[in-house]
Coordinates of C-alpha atoms and ligand atoms in Angstrom, one line a residue:
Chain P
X1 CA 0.0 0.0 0.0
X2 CA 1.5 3.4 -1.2
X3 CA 0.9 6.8 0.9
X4 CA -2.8 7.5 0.8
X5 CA -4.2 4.3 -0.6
X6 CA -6.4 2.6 1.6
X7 CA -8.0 -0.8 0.7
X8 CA -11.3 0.8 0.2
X9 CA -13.8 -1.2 -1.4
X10 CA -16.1 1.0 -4.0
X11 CA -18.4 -0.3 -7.0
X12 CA -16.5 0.5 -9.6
X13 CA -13.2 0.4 -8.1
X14 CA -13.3 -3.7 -8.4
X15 CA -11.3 -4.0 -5.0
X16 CA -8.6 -2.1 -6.4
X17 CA -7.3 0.0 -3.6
X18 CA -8.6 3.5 -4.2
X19 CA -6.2 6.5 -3.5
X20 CA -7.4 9.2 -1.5
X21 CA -6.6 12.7 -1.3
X22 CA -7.4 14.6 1.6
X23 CA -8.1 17.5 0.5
X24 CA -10.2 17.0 -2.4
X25 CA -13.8 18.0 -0.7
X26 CA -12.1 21.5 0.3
X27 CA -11.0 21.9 -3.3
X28 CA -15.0 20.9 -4.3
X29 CA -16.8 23.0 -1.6
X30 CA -14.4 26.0 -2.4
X31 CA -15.1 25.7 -6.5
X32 CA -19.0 24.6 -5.9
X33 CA -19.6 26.7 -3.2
X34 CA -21.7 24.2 -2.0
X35 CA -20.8 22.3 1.8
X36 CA -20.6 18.8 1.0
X37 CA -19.1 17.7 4.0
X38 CA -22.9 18.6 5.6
X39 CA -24.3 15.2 3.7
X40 CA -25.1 12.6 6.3
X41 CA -26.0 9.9 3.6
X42 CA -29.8 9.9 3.9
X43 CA -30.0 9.1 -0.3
X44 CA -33.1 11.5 -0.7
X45 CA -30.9 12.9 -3.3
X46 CA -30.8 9.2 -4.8
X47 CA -34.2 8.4 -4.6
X48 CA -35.9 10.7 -6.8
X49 CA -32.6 11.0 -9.1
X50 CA -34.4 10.2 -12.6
X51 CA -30.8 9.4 -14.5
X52 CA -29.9 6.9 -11.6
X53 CA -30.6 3.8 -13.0
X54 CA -28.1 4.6 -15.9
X55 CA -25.5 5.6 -13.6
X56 CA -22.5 3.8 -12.1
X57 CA -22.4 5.5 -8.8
X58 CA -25.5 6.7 -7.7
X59 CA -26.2 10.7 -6.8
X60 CA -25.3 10.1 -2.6
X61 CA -22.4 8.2 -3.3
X62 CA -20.9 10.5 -5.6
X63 CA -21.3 13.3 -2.5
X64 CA -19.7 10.5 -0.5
X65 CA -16.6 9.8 -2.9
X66 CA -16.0 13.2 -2.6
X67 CA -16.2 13.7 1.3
X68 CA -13.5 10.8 1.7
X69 CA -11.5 11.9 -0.9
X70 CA -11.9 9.6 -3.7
X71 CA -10.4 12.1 -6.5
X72 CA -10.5 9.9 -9.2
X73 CA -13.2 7.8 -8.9
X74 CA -15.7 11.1 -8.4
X75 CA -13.9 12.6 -11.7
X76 CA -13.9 9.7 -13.7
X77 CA -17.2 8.5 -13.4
X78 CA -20.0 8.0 -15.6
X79 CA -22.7 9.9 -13.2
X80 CA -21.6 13.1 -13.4
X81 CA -21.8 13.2 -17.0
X82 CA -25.3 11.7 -17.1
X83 CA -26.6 13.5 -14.8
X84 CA -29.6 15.3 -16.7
X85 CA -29.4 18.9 -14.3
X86 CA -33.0 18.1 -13.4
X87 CA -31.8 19.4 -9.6
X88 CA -35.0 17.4 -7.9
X89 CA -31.9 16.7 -5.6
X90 CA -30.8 20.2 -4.7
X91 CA -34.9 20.7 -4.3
X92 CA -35.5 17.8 -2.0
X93 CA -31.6 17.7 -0.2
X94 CA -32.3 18.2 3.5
X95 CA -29.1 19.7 4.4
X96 CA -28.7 21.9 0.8
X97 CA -25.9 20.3 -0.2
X98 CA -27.0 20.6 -3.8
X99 CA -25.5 17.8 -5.7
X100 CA -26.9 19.2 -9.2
X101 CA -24.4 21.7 -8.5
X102 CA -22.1 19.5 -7.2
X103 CA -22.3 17.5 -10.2
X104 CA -21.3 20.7 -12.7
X105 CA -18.3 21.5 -10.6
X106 CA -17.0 17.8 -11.2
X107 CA -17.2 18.3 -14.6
X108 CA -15.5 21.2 -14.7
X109 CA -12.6 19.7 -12.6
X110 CA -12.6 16.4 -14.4
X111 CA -12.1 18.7 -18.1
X112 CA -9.5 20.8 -16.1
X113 CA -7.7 17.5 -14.9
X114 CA -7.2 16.4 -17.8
X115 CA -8.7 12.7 -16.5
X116 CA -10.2 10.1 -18.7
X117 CA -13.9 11.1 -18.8
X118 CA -16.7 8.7 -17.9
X119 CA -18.9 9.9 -21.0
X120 CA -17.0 11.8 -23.0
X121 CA -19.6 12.3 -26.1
X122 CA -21.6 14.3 -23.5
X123 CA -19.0 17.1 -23.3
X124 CA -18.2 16.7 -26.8
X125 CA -21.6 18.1 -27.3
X126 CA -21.5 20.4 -25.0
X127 CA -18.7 21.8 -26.5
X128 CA -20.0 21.7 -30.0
X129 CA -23.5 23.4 -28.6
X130 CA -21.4 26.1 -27.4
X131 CA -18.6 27.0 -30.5
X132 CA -22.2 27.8 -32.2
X133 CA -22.9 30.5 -30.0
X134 CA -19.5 31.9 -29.1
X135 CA -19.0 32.4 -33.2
X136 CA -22.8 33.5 -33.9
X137 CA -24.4 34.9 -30.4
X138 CA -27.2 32.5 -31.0
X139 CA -27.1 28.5 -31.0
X140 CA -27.6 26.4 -34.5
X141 CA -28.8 22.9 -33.9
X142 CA -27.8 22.0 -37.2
X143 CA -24.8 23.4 -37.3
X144 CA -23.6 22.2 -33.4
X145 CA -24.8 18.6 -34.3
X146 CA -22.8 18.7 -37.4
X147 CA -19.8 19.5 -34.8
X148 CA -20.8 16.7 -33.0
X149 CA -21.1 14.0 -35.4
X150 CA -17.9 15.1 -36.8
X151 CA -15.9 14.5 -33.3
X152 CA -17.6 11.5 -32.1
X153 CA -16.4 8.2 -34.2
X154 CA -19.8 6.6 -35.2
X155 CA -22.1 8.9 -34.7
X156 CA -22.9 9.8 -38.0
X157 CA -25.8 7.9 -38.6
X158 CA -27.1 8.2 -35.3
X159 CA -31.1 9.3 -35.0
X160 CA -30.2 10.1 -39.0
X161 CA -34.3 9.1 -39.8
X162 CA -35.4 11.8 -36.5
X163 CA -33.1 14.2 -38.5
X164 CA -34.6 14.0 -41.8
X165 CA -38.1 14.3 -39.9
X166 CA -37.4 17.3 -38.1
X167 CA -35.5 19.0 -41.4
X168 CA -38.6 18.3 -43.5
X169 CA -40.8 20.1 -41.1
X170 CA -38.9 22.9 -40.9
X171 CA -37.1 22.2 -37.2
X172 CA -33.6 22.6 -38.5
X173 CA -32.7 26.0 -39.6
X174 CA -30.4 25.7 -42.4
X175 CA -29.1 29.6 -42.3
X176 CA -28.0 29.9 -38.7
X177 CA -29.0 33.5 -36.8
X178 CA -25.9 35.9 -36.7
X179 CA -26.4 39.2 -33.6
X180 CA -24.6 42.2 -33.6
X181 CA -23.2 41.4 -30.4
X182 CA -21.0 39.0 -31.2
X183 CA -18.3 40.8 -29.8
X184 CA -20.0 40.7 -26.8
X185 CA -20.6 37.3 -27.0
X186 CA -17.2 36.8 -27.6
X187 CA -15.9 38.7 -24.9
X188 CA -17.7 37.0 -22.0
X189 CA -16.5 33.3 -24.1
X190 CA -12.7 34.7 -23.3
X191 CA -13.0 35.3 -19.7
X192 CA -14.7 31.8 -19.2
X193 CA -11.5 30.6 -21.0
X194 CA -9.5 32.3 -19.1
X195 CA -11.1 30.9 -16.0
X196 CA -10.6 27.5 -17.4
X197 CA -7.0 28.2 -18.1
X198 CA -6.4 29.1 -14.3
X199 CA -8.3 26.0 -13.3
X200 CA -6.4 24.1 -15.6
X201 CA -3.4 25.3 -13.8
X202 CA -4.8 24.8 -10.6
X203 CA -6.0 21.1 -10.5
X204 CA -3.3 20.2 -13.0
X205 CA -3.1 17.8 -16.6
X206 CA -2.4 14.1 -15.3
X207 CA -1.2 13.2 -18.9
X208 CA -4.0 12.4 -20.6
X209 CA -4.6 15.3 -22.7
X210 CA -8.3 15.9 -23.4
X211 CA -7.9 15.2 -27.2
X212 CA -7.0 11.6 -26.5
X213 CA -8.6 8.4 -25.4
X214 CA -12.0 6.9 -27.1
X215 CA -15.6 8.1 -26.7
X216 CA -17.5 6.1 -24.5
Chain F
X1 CA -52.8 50.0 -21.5
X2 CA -52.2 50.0 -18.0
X3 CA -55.3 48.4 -16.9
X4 CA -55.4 45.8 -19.3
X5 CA -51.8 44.3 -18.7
X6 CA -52.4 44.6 -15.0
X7 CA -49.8 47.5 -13.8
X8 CA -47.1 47.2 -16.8
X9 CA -47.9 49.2 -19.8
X10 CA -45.4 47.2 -21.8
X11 CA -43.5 43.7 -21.9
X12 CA -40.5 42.9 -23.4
X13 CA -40.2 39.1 -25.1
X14 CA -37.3 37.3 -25.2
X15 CA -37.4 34.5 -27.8
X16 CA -34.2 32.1 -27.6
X17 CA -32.9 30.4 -30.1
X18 CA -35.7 27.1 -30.1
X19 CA -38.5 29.4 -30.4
X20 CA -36.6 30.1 -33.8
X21 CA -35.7 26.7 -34.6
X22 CA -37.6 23.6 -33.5
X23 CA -40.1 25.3 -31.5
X24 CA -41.2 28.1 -34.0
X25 CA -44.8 27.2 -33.4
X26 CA -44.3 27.8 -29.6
X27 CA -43.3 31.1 -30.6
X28 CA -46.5 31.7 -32.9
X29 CA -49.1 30.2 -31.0
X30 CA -47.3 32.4 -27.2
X31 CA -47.5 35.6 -29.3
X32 CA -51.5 35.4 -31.3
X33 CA -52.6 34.4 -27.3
X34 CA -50.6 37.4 -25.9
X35 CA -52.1 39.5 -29.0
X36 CA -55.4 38.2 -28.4
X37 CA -55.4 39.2 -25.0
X38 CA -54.7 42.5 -25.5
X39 CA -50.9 42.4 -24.4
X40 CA -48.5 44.8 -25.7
X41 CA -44.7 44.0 -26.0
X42 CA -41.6 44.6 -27.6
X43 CA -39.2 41.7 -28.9
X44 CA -35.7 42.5 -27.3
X45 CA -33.0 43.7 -29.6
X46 CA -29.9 41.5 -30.2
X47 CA -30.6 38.7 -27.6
X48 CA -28.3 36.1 -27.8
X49 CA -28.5 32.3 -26.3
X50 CA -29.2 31.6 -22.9
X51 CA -26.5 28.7 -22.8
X52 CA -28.4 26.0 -21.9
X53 CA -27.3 23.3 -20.2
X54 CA -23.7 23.2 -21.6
X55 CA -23.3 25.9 -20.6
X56 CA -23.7 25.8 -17.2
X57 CA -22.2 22.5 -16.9
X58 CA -19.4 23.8 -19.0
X59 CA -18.3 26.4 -16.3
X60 CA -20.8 28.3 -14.0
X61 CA -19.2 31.7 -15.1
X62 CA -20.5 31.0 -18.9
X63 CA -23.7 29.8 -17.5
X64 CA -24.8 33.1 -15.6
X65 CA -22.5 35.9 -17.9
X66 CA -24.7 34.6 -21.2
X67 CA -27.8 35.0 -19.6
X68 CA -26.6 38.5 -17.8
X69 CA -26.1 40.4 -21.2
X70 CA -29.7 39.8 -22.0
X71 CA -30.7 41.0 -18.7
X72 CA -28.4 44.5 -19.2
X73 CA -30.0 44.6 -23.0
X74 CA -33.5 44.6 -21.5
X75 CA -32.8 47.3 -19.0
X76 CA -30.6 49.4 -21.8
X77 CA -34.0 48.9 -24.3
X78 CA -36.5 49.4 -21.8
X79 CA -34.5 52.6 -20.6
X80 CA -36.0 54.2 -24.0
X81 CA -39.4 53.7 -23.3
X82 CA -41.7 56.5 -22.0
X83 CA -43.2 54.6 -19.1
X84 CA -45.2 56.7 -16.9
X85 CA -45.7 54.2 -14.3
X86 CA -41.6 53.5 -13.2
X87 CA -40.8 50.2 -11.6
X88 CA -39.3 47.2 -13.0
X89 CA -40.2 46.1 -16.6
X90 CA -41.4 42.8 -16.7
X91 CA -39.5 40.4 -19.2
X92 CA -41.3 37.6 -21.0
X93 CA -39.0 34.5 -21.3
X94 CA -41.7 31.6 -22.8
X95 CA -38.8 28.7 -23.0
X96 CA -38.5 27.1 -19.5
X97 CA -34.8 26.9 -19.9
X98 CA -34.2 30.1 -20.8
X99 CA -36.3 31.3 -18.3
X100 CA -34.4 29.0 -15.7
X101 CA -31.3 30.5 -16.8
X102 CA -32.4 33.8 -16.8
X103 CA -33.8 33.7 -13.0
X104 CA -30.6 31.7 -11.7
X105 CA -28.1 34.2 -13.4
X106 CA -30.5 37.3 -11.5
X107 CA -30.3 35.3 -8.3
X108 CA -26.4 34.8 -9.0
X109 CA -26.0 38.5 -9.2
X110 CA -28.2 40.1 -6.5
X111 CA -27.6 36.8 -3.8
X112 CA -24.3 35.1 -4.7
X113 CA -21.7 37.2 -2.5
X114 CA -18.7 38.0 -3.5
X115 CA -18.9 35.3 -6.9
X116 CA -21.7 36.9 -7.9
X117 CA -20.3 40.4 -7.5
X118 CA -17.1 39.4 -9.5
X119 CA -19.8 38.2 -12.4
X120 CA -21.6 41.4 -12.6
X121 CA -18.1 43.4 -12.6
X122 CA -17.2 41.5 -15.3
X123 CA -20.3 40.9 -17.4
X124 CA -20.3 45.0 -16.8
X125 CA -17.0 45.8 -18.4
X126 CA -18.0 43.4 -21.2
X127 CA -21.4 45.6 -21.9
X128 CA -20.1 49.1 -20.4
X129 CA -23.0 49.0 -18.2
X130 CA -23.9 47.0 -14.8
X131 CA -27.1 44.8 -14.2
X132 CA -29.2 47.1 -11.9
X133 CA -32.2 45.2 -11.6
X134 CA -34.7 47.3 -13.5
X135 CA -36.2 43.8 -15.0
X136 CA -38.2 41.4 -13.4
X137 CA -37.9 37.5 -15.5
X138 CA -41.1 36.5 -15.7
X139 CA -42.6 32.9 -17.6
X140 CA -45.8 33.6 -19.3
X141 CA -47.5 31.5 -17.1
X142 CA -47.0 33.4 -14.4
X143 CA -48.5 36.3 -16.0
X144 CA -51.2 34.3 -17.6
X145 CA -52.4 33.3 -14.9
X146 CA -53.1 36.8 -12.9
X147 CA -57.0 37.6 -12.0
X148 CA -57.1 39.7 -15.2
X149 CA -55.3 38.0 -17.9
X150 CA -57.5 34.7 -16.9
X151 CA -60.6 36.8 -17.3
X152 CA -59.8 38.3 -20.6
X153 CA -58.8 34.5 -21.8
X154 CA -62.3 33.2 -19.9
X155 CA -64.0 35.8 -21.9
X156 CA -62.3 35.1 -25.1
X157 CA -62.8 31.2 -24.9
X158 CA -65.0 30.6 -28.9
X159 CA -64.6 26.8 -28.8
X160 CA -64.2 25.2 -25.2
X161 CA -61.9 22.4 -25.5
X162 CA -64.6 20.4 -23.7
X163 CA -63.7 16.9 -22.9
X164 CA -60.3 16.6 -23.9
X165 CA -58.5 15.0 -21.1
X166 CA -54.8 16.3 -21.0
X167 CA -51.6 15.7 -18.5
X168 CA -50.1 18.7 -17.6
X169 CA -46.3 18.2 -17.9
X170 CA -43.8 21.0 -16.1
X171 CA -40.5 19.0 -16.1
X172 CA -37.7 20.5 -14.0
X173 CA -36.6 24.4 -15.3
X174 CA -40.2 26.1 -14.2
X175 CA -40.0 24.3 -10.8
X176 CA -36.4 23.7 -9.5
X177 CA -34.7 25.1 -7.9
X178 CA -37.9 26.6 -6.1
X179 CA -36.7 29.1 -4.3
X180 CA -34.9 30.9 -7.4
X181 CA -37.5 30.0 -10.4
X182 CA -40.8 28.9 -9.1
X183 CA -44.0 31.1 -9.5
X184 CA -46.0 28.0 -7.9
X185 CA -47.6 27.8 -4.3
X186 CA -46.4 24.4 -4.1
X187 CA -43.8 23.4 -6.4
X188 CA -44.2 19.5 -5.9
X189 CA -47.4 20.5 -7.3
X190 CA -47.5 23.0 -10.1
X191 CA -51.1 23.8 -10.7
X192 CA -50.6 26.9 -13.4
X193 CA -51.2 25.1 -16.8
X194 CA -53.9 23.1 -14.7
X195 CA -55.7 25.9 -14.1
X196 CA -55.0 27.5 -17.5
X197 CA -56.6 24.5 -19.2
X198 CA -59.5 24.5 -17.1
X199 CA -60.4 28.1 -18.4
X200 CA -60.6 26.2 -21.7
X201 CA -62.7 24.1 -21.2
X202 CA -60.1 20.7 -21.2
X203 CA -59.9 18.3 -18.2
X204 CA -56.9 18.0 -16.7
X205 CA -55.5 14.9 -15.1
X206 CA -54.7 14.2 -11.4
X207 CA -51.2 12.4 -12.2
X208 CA -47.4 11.8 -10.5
X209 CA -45.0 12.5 -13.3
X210 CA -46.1 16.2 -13.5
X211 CA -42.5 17.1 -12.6
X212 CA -40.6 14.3 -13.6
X213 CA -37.5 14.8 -16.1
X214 CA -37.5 14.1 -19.1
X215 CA -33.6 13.9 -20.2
X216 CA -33.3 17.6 -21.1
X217 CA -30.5 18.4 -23.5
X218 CA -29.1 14.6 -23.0
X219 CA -30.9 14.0 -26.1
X220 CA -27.7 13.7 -28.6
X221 CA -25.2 12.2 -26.8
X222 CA -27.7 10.0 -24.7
X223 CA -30.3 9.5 -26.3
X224 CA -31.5 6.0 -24.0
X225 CA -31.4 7.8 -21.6
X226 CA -34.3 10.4 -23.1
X227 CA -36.1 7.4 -24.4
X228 CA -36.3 5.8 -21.3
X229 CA -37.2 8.8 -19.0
X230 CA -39.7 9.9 -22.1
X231 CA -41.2 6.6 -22.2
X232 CA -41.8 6.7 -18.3
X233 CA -44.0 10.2 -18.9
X234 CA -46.0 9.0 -21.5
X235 CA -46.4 5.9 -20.0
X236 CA -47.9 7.8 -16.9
X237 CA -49.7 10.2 -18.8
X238 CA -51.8 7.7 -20.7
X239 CA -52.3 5.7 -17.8
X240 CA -54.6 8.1 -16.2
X241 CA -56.5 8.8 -19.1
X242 CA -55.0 11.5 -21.1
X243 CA -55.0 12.4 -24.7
X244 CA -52.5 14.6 -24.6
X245 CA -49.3 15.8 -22.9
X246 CA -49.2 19.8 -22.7
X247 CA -45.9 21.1 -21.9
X248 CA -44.7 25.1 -21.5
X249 CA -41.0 23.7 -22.6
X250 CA -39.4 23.5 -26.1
X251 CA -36.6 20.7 -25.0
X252 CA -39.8 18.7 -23.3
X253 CA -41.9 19.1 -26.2
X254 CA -38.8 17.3 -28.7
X255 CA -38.2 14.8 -26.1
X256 CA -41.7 13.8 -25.9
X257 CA -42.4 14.6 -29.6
X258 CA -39.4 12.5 -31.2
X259 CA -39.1 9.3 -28.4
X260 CA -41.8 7.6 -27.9
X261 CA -42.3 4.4 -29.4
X262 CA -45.8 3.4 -28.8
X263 CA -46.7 0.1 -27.8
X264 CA -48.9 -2.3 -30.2
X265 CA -52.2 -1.5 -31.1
X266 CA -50.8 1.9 -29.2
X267 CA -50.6 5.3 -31.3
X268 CA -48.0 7.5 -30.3
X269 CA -50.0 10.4 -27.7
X270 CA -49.8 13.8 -28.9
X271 CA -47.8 16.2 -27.3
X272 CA -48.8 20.5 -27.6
X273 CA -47.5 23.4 -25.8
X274 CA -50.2 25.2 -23.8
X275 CA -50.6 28.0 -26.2
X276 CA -51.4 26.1 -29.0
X277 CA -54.5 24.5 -27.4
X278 CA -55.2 27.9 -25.9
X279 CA -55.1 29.6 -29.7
X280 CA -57.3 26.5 -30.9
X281 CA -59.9 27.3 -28.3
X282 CA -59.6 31.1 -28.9
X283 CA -60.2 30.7 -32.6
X284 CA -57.0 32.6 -33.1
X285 CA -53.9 32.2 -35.0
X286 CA -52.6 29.2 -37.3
X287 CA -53.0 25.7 -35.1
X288 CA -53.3 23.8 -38.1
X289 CA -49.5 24.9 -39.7
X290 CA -47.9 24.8 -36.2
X291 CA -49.7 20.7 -35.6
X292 CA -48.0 20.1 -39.2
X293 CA -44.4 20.8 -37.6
X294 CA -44.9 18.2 -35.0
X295 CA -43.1 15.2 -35.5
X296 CA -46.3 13.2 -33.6
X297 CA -49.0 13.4 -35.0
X298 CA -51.8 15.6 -33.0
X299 CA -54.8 14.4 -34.7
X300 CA -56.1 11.1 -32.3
X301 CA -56.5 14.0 -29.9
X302 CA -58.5 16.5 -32.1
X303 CA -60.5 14.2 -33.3
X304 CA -61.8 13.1 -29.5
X305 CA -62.1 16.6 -29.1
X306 CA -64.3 16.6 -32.1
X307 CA -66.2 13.9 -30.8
X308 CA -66.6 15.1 -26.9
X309 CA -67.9 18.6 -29.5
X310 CA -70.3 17.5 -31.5
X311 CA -71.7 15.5 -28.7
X312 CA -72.4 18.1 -26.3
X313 CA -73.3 20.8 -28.9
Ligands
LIG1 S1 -30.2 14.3 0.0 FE1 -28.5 15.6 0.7 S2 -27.9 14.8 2.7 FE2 -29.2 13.3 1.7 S3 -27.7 11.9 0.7 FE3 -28.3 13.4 -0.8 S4 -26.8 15.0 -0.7 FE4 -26.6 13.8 1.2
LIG2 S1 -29.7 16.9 -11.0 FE1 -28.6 15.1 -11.7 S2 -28.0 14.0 -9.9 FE2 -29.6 15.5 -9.2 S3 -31.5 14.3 -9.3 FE3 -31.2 15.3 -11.3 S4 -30.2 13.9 -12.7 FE4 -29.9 13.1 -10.5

């Protein structure tokens, strides 16, 4: 056993021993300004989570992962990028811990990491939802799913028949919307960047630069 | 104008980019029911996205700043307006995820400490102007739903929707997080499109999944996810006797539009947003254009309306 691994037994860790860092829910609370270390486990969060059944650790025991410390496990997993932001947790949460919120701030650490993501096509079109409305002020469904299908291997003929449905009733602009205050637009896209950047700084690359590694 | 808007002379109506693109007849059918009622309102100038849910998840900065610049728009527009009255102008936000961003970004800025001060400084120096809180976000059912505006859409009622049994669907952005977005006295139980179909003449059903999610913008990258949660809703919707789903969300409405794959012997169960049955009882506006842009089709439920109609004409 190496300094800070503790034979911690976790559902996905497969009785691999699971490093722990310390200081990880400071880091969380701090970024999420949200006090996770006031969950007491009552999984009220959990039980009215609708995306639960599709993840791999459920809404409580992501709060918990991150109150003992489990860095990776929280970051890498597949929960935090399915969760759907439908915040029945932070509404129901008996000691506001809000783990919608929560959630967000993992994803923003685990991009900033530079970790492995546990559903990577979901930032990948998160990312192309958003280049269509830092270049235009306004988002174009056609134009971000193209993005999309063009960064995620296989995707291409994904819901192709729903496409051709919605493009034949007139759903899909084919001329995207342009504003005038693009620059704007642009400007307030920078300083997120350049929040990112610091972030980036802050929690580090662990090799695995975001560019790399298949979709899942 | 003052009396008939109860107290603002003038809205302003803020769009977003699916009530130009999938959700166009949202967009018709909110503004021939706000015309029809005698509302005046201006469309804000230069709006840009809301950010959705990538944003937000993207980085919480991006998620508040997109939504602040419409906010400093509205009060720069409004500014020009000769308003006799004073007091905040009330801004129209029809998507519920626009509207969700909207009221989380205002809550951000006037209750988030010193992080929501550092936004507004720098959303400010972007715009050359600070977010002072002249505008108040309101959803149209909010407003709809005000002693007045429900007399003046009582009144107006030409064909009463009588019979048509319909589930009331709010999903997550007009409810949650109550305390920043909700307009409801009970947010476990939203009651304001209940209420609004009532005046119609429809029948709306007593069921659970009123507030359920339905996968939001998960629908690309995820879309089993949708299906499944989708398939829950109508599931529940049908099971306690509706005809219809009515929803006041453009992301709702192509979740439950595009998903569902009915059962056998099952036809798919149409899906409208509130104004649209509101404009077919009215006798205003197009309904039969904006039902051709759904993707399922409406017409099982107009012709039990038709039926419940002719019946108890
Ligand atoms: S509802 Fe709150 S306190 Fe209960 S398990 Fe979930 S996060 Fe913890
Ligand atoms: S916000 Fe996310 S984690 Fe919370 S209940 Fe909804 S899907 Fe589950």
């Amino acid at each position: 056993m190496g300094s800070g691994a503790v034979e911690l037994y976790l559902p996905g860790s497969e009785g691999r021993p699971v490093l722990l860092s310390p200081g990880f829910v400071r880091e969380v609370e701090d970024l999420a300004g949200r006090m996770v270390s006031r969950c007491y486990q009552c999984k009220k969060c959990t039980s009215g989570c609708p995306a639960g059944f599709s993840m791999d650790y459920q809404c409580h025991e992501i709060i918990r992962l991150v109150q003992l410390g489990a860095r990776d496990e929280a970051l890498r997993s597949a929960a935090i990028w399915l969760c759907a932001s439908c915040r029945t947790c932070r509404e129901r949460c008996p000691n506001d811990v809000d783990p919608a919120t929560v959630m967000d701030c993992l994803k923003v650490m685990a991009a900033a990491a530079g970790v492995p993501l546990g559903r990577r096509r979901v930032r990948t079109f998160h990312r192309a939802f958003l280049a269509t409305v830092a270049a235009l002020g306004r988002a174009h469904e056609l134009g971000s799913i193209a993005l999309y299908k063009l960064a995620v291997p296989g995707a291409a003929l994904d819901d192709l028949g729903l496409g051709l449905r919605m493009l034949s009733r007139g759903k899909l602009k084919v001329a995207p919307d342009g504003i005038k205050g693009r620059g704007e637009v642009a400007a307030i896209f920078r300083r997120a960047k350049a929040r990112e950047t610091r972030l980036r700084k802050r929690f580090g690359r662990t090799g695995a630069a975001e560019g790399r590694g298949g979709h899942t | 104008m003052t009396e008939r808007t109860g107290g603002n002379e003038k809205y302003l109506y803020y769009p977003g980019c699916s009530l130009h693109s999938t959700a166009e007849e949202f967009n018709e059918s909110m503004q021939a029911l706000l015309g029809a009622l005698g509302f005046v309102w201006e469309e804000l100038s230069d709006w840009n996205c809301c950010g959705a849910t990538p944003a937000h998840a993207q980085s919480e900065f991006l998620g508040a700043a997109l939504p602040l610049r419409n906010l400093i728009l509205a009060e720069r527009q409004a500014e020009t307006w000769d308003r006799p009255t004073g007091g905040a102008v009330e801004l129209l936000v029809p998507c519920a995820a626009c509207y969700s961003a909207f009221r989380l970004a205002e809550h951000e800025v006037r209750e988030g400490g010193e992080r929501g001060r550092e936004l507004g400084r720098e959303v400010a120096e972007v715009m050359g102007r600070p977010f002072e809180g002249n505008v108040a976000v309101r959803h149209p059912l909010e407003v709809l739903g005000r002693q007045e505006a429900a007399d003046r859409l009582r009144a107006g009622v030409e064909r009463p929707l009588t019979g048509l049994k319909v589930a009331c669907y709010y999903g997550c952005l007009l409810v949650r997080p109550s305390e920043v977005v909700s307009f409801e006295s009970d947010p476990e139980h939203p009651e304001s499109m209940d209420k609004l179909m009532t005046l119609l003449g429809a029948e709306p059903v007593r069921w659970s999944y009123k507030t359920d999610c339905c996968g939001q913008s998960m629908a690309v990258a995820e879309s089993g996810l949708v299906s499944e949660l989708t398939g829950r809703i109508v599931r529940a919707a049908r099971g306690a006797g509706a005809y219809a789903l009515v929803t006041a969300c453009p992301l709702c409405m192509m979740n439950l539009d595009s998903r569902q794959k009915p059962g056998p012997g099952e036809r798919a169960l149409p899906v409208f947003f509130f104004t649209e049955l509101a404009c077919l009882a009215l006798g205003v506006g197009r309904p039969e254009a904006w039902f051709r842009r759904h993707l399922t089709d409406v017409r099982p439920a107009l012709e039990v309306l038709e039926a419940k109609q002719s019946a108890s004409a």
